[in-house]
Structures are given as structure tokens and as C-alpha cells.
Coordinates of C-alpha atoms and ligand atoms in Angstrom, one line a residue:
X1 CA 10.5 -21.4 13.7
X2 CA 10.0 -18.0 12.9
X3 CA 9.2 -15.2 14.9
X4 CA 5.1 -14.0 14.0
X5 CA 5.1 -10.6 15.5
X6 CA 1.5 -10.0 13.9
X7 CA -0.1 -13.4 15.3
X8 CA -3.4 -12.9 16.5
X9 CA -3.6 -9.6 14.3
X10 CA -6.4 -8.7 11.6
X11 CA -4.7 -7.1 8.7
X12 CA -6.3 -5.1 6.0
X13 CA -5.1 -4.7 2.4
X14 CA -6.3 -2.6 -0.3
X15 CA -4.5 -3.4 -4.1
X16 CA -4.1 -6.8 -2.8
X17 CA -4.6 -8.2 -6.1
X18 CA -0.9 -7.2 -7.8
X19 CA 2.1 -6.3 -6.9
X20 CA 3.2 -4.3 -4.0
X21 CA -0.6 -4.8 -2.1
X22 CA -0.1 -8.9 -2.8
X23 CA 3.5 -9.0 -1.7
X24 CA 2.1 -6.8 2.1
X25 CA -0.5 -9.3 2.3
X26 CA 1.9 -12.5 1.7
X27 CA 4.6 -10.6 4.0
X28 CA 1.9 -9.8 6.9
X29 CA 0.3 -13.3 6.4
X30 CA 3.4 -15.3 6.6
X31 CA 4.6 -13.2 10.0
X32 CA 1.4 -14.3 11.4
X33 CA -1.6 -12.1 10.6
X34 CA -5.2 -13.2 9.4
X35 CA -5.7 -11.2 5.8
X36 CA -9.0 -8.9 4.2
X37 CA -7.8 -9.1 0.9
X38 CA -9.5 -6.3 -1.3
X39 CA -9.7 -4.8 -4.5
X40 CA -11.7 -4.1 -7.2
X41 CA -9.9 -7.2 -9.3
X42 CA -12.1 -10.1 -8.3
X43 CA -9.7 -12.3 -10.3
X44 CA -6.4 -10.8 -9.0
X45 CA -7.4 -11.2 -5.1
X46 CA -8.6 -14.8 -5.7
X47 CA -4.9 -15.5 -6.6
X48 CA -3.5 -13.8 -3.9
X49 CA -5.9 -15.4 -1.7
X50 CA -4.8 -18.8 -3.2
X51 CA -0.7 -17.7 -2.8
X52 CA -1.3 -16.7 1.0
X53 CA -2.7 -20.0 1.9
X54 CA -0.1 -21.7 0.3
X55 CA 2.3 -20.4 3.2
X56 CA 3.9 -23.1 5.6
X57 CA 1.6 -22.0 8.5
X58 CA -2.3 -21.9 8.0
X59 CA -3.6 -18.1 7.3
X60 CA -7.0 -17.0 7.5
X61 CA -8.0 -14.5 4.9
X62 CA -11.3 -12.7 3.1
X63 CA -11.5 -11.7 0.0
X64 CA -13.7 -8.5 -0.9
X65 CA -14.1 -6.9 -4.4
X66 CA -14.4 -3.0 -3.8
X67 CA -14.1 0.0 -5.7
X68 CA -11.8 2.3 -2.9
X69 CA -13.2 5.4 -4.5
X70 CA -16.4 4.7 -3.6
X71 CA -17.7 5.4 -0.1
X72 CA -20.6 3.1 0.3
X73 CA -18.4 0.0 -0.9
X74 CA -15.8 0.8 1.0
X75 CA -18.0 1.0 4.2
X76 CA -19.8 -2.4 3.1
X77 CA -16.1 -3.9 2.0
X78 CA -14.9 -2.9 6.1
X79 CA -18.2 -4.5 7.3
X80 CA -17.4 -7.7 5.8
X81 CA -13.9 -7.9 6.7
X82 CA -14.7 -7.3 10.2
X83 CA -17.6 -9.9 10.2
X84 CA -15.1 -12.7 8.7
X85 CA -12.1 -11.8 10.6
X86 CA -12.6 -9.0 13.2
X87 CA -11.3 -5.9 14.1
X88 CA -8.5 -5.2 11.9
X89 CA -5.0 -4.0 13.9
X90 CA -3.3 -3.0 10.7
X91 CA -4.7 -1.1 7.5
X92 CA -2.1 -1.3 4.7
X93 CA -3.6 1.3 1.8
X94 CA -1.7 0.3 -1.7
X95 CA -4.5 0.3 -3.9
X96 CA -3.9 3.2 -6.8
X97 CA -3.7 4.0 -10.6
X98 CA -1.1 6.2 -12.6
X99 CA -2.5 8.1 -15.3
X100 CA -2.0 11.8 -17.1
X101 CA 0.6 13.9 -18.3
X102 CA 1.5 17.3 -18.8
X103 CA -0.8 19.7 -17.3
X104 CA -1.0 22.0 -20.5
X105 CA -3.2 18.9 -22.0
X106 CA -4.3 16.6 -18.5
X107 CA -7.5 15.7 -19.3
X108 CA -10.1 16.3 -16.0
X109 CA -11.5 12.8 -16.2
X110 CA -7.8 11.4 -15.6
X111 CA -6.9 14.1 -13.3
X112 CA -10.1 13.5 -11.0
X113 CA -9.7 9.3 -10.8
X114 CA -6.4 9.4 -9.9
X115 CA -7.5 11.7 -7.1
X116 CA -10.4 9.3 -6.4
X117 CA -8.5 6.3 -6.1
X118 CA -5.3 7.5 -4.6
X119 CA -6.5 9.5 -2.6
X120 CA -10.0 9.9 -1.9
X121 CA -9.7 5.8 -1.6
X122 CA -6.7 5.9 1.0
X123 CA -8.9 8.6 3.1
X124 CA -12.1 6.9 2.7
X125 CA -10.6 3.0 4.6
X126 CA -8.5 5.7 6.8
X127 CA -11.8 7.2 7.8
X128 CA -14.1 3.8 8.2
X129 CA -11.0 1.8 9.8
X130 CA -9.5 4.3 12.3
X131 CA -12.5 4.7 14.8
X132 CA -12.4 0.9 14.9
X133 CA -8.9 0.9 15.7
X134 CA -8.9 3.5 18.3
X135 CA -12.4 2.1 19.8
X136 CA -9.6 -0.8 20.3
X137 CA -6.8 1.0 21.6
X138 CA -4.5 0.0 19.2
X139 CA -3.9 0.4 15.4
X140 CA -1.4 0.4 12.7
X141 CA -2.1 2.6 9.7
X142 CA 0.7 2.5 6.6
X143 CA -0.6 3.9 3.0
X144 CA 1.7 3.6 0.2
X145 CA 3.0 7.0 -1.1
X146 CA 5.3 7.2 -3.9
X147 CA 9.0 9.0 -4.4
X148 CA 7.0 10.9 -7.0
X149 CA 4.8 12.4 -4.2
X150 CA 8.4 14.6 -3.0
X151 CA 10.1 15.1 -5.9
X152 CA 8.3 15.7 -8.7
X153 CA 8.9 15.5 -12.0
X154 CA 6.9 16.7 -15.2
X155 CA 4.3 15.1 -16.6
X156 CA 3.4 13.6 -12.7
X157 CA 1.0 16.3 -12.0
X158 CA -1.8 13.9 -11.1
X159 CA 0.0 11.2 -9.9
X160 CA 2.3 13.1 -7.6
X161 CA -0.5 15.5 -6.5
X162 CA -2.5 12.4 -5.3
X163 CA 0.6 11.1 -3.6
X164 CA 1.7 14.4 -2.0
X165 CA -1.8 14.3 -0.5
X166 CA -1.4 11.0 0.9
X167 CA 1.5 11.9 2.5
X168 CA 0.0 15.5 4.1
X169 CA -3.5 13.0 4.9
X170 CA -1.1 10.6 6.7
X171 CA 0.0 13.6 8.8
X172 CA -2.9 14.9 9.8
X173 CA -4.1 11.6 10.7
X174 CA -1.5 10.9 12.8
X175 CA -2.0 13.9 15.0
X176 CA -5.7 13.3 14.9
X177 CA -5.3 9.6 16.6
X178 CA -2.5 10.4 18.6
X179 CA -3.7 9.5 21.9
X180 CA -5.6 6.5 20.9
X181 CA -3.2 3.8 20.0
X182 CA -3.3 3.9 16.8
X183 CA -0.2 5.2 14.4
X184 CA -0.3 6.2 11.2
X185 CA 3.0 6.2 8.3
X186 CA 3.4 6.4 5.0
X187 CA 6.2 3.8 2.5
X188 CA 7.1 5.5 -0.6
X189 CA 8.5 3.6 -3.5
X190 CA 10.8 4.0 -5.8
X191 CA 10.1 2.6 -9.1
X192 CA 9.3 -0.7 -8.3
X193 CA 9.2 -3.9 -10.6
X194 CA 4.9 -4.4 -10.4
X195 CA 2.5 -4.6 -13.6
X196 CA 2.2 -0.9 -13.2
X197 CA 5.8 -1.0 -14.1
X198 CA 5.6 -3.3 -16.6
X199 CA 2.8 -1.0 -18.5
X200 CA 5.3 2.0 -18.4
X201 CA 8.8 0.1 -19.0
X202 CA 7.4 -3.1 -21.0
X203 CA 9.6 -5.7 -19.8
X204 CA 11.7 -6.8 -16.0
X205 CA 14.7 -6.5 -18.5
X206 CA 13.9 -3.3 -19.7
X207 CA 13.4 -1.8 -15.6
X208 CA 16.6 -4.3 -14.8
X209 CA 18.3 -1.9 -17.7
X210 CA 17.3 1.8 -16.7
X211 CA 18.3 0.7 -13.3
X212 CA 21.9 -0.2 -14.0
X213 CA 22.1 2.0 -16.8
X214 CA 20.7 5.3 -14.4
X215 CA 18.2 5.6 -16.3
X216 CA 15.9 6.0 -13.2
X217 CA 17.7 7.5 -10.4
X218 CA 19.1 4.4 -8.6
X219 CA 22.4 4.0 -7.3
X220 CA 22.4 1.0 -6.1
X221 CA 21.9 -0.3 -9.5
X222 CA 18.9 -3.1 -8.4
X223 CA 15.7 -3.4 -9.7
X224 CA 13.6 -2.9 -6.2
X225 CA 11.1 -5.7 -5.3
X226 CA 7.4 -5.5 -3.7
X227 CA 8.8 -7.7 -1.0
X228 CA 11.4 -4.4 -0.1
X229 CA 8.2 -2.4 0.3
X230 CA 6.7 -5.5 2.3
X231 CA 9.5 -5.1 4.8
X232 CA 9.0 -1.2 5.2
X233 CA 5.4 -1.8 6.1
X234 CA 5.9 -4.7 8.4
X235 CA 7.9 -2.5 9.9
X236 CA 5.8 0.4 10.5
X237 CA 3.2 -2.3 11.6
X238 CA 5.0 -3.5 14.5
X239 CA 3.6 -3.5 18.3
X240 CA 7.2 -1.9 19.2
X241 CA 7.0 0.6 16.7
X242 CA 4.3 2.7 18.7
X243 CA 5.9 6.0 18.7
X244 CA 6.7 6.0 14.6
X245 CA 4.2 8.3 13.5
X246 CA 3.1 10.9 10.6
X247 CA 6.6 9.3 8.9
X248 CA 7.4 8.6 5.7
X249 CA 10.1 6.1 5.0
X250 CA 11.2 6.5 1.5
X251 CA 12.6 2.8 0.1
X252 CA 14.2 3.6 -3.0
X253 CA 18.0 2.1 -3.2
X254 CA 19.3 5.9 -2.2
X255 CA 17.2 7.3 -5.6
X256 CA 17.0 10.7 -3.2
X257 CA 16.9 11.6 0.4
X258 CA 14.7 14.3 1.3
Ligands
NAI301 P1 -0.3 -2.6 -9.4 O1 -1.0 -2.0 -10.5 O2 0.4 -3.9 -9.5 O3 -1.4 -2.8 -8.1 C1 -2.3 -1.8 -7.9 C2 -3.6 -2.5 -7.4 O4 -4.6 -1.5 -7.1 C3 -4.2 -3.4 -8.4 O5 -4.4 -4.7 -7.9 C4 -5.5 -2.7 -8.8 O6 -6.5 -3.6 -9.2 C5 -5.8 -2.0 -7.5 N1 -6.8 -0.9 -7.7 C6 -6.7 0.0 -8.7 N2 -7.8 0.8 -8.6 C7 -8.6 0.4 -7.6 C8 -9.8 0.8 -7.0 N3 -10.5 1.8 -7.5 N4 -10.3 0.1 -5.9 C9 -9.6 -1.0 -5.4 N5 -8.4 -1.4 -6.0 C10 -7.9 -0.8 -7.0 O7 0.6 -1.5 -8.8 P2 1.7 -1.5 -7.6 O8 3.0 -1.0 -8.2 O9 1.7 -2.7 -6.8 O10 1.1 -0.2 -6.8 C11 0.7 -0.3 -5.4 C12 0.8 1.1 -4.9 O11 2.2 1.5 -4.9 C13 0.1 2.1 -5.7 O12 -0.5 3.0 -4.8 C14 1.2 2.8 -6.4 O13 0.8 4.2 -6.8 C15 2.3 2.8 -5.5 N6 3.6 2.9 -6.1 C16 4.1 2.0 -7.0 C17 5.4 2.2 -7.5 C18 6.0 1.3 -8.5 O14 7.1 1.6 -9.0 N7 5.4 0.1 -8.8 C19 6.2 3.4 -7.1 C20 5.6 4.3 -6.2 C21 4.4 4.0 -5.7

């Protein structure tokens, strides 16, 4: 059988409905943690909640529809996660949006909900979660960054703004709960084959092409997977990984290493 390093764990998810967030919360579930499913898709989590308890071993999960920009649902969301499962060990943030363009033309409405979800969200479960965690003695925090968040290329200016304050949130975090148990990392991706992909490149053929073709800065050629991000935050998530922290581990097939 195989091993469930998180057994007995409460895991919390934000964009569990698609992609990267549904393959953490399949990938936590499966090594042996109970799942909070949440995101603002009602329809999207129900699927996910339906995928994770179609794994071998029975998994117990909640599903919460939340808005993560929003402070009051996000502090009602963590309420009822806690009440269904209990006190969560792990907070995986993935939940985030991709929008804008040059700066010469960005309009502010994209510019400000691209902070509000990416990062505003990630710091609003940080900051509800955390005192939980620590009040416990023992936490593990991973929010999903991106590649663009380091190097940055035009057009990104919202996007990678929001991620390169994940990343500089993350830190501070992670000195802030040093003492208390409770770690906190940061994955970044590389472009990775999700629906938020699929909106930019069209097709899994067309991202399958730009990757072999070096179109998007890839050398190993491979389309990357949400399951390869999975693996970086199960990692991070680990009991034995206690002394990983304010890290950012970027899983990009050798795109760039900062
Ligand atoms: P996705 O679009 O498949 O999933 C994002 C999820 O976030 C969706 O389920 C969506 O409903 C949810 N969400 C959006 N706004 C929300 C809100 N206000 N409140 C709650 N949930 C909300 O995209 P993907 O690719 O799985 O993205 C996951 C994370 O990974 C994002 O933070 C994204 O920026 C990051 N990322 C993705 C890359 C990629 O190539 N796919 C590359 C680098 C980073």
C-alpha cells in the first residue's frame, strides 16, 4: 500500500475547482489528507469533490463556494471548513486570475482584481488560517506563485506584480511564524497545461507545440502537468520538511533558474 504521509491531516485548497488547485487536492487526498475544497466555482469544486472520492481509499472532503478576495467570505469559508473537518495542517493557495496587458493601456479595474484575487485572496486565508495553525503548533503554508512573478515579461505587469507579491508575502510570513510550527513556501509554475492555458494557447496541441517548438522557454520540451505542481506542494507539505521555509521552488522543466 502506499505510504499517506498526510493521514490524519486537514488540508485546505483554494482554486480547487480546475486545474492546478484540483490536481493539489486529488494529490493531498490520495496521500491521505481530509480535503476543504473551495472556490468561487460552485460547479467546478462539486466535480472535484466527486473525482477525490473516487480515490481507492475513502477521503473526507468539504466543499465551500468563496469569493478569496473577499474578507468576510473568506473568514466564513475557514469557519466551515474547520466545523466539517477541523483544524486544517496544510493551506495550499492556487486560487488566481490572469488578466491585462501593457501598462501604457492596463485598465485599473483589471489591474486592481488581479491584485484582489492573487493577492489580496492568498493573504486574506494566510491571515485567517495561520493563527489556527500556530495555535496548533504545526502548519504547512504553500501558495502558488508563478515563473512570471521572477522574470517578467511585457505585457505581465498585473499578473507578475501580483505574483511577485505572493512571493515577498510568503517571505514575510515565514519569518512572522517562525517559531510556531508552521512553515510557509511558495511553487511557481511554468506554463502549465490548465484551462487558464487553454484560454491563452487554445488547444493541448497548440501548448504541446510552443513547448517542443521553444516557443515558451522549455528545454525539456514537455508540456508540464498540474500533477508536477501537485508533487512540489506535497512536498513542501511534508512533516519532514519543517525547516523549508520563505522558499520558492520554481517547477518549470529548466525554463530559467534564478
Ligand atoms: P485555472 O483557471 O484552471 O484555476 C484557477 C481557479 O481559481 C479556478 O477554479 C477559479 O474558479 C478559481 N478562482 C478564480 N478567482 C477566484 C476567486 N476570486 N475566489 C476563489 N476562487 C477563484 O488555473 P490554474 O492554471 O490551475 O491556476 C492555479 C494557480 O496557478 C493560479 O494562481 C495561477 O496564477 C497559477 N499559475 C498557473 C500557471 C499555468 O501555466 N497554468 C503558471 C503559473 C502560475
Amino acid at each position: 500500500m502506499e505510504s499517506q504521509p498526510f493521514a490524519g491531516q486537514v488540508a485546505l485548497v483554494t482554486g480547487a475547482a480546475s486545474g492546478i488547485g484540483r490536481a493539489v487536492a486529488q494529490r493531498l487526498a490520495r496521500d491521505g489528507a481530509a480535503v476543504a475544497l473551495l472556490d468561487v466555482d460552485a460547479a467546478g469544486v462539486a466535480e472535484t469533490e466527486r473525482v477525490v472520492r473516487a480515490l481507492e481509499t475513502p477521503v473526507r472532503t468539504v466543499t465551500v463556494t468563496v469569493d478569496v478576495s473577499d474578507a468576510a467570505q473568506v473568514r466564513a469559508a475557514v469557519e466551515r471548513a474547520v466545523a466539517a473537518l477541523g483544524t486544517p495542517a496544510i493551506l495550499v493557495n492556487c486560487a488566481g486570475i490572469s488578466r491585462g496587458g501593457p501598462v501604457a493601456g492596463l485598465g485599473l479595474e483589471d489591474w486592481e482584481r488581479v491584485q484582489a484575487v492573487n493577492l489580496r485572496g492568498t493573504m486574506l486565508c494566510c491571515q485567517v488560517v495561520t493563527p489556527l495553525m500556530a495555535a496548533a503548533g504545526y502548519g504547512r503554508v504553500v501558495n502558488i506563485s508563478s515563473g512570471t512573478g521572477v522574470r517578467v515579461g511585457p505585457g505581465s505587469a498585473a499578473y507578475a506584480a501580483s505574483k511577485a507579491g505572493v512571493i515577498a508575502l510568503t517571505k514575510a510570513l515565514a519569518g512572522e511564524l517562525a517559531t510556531s510550527g508552521v512553515t510557509a513556501n511558495v511553487v511557481a509554475p511554468g506554463i502549465t497545461d490548465t484551462a487558464m492555458t487553454r484560454a491563452a494557447f487554445g488547444t493541448r496541441e497548440a501548448i504541446e507545440a510552443a513547448a517542443r517548438e521553444g516557443r515558451i522557454a522549455n528545454p525539456m520540451g514537455e508540456v508540464l502537468e498540474p500533477e508536477d505542481m501537485a508533487a512540489a506542494v506535497a512536498f513542501f507539505a511534508l512533516p519532514e520538511s519543517r525547516h523549508i521555509t520563505g522558499q520558492t521552488l520554481h517547477v518549470n522543466a529548466g525554463a530559467f533558474m534564478p
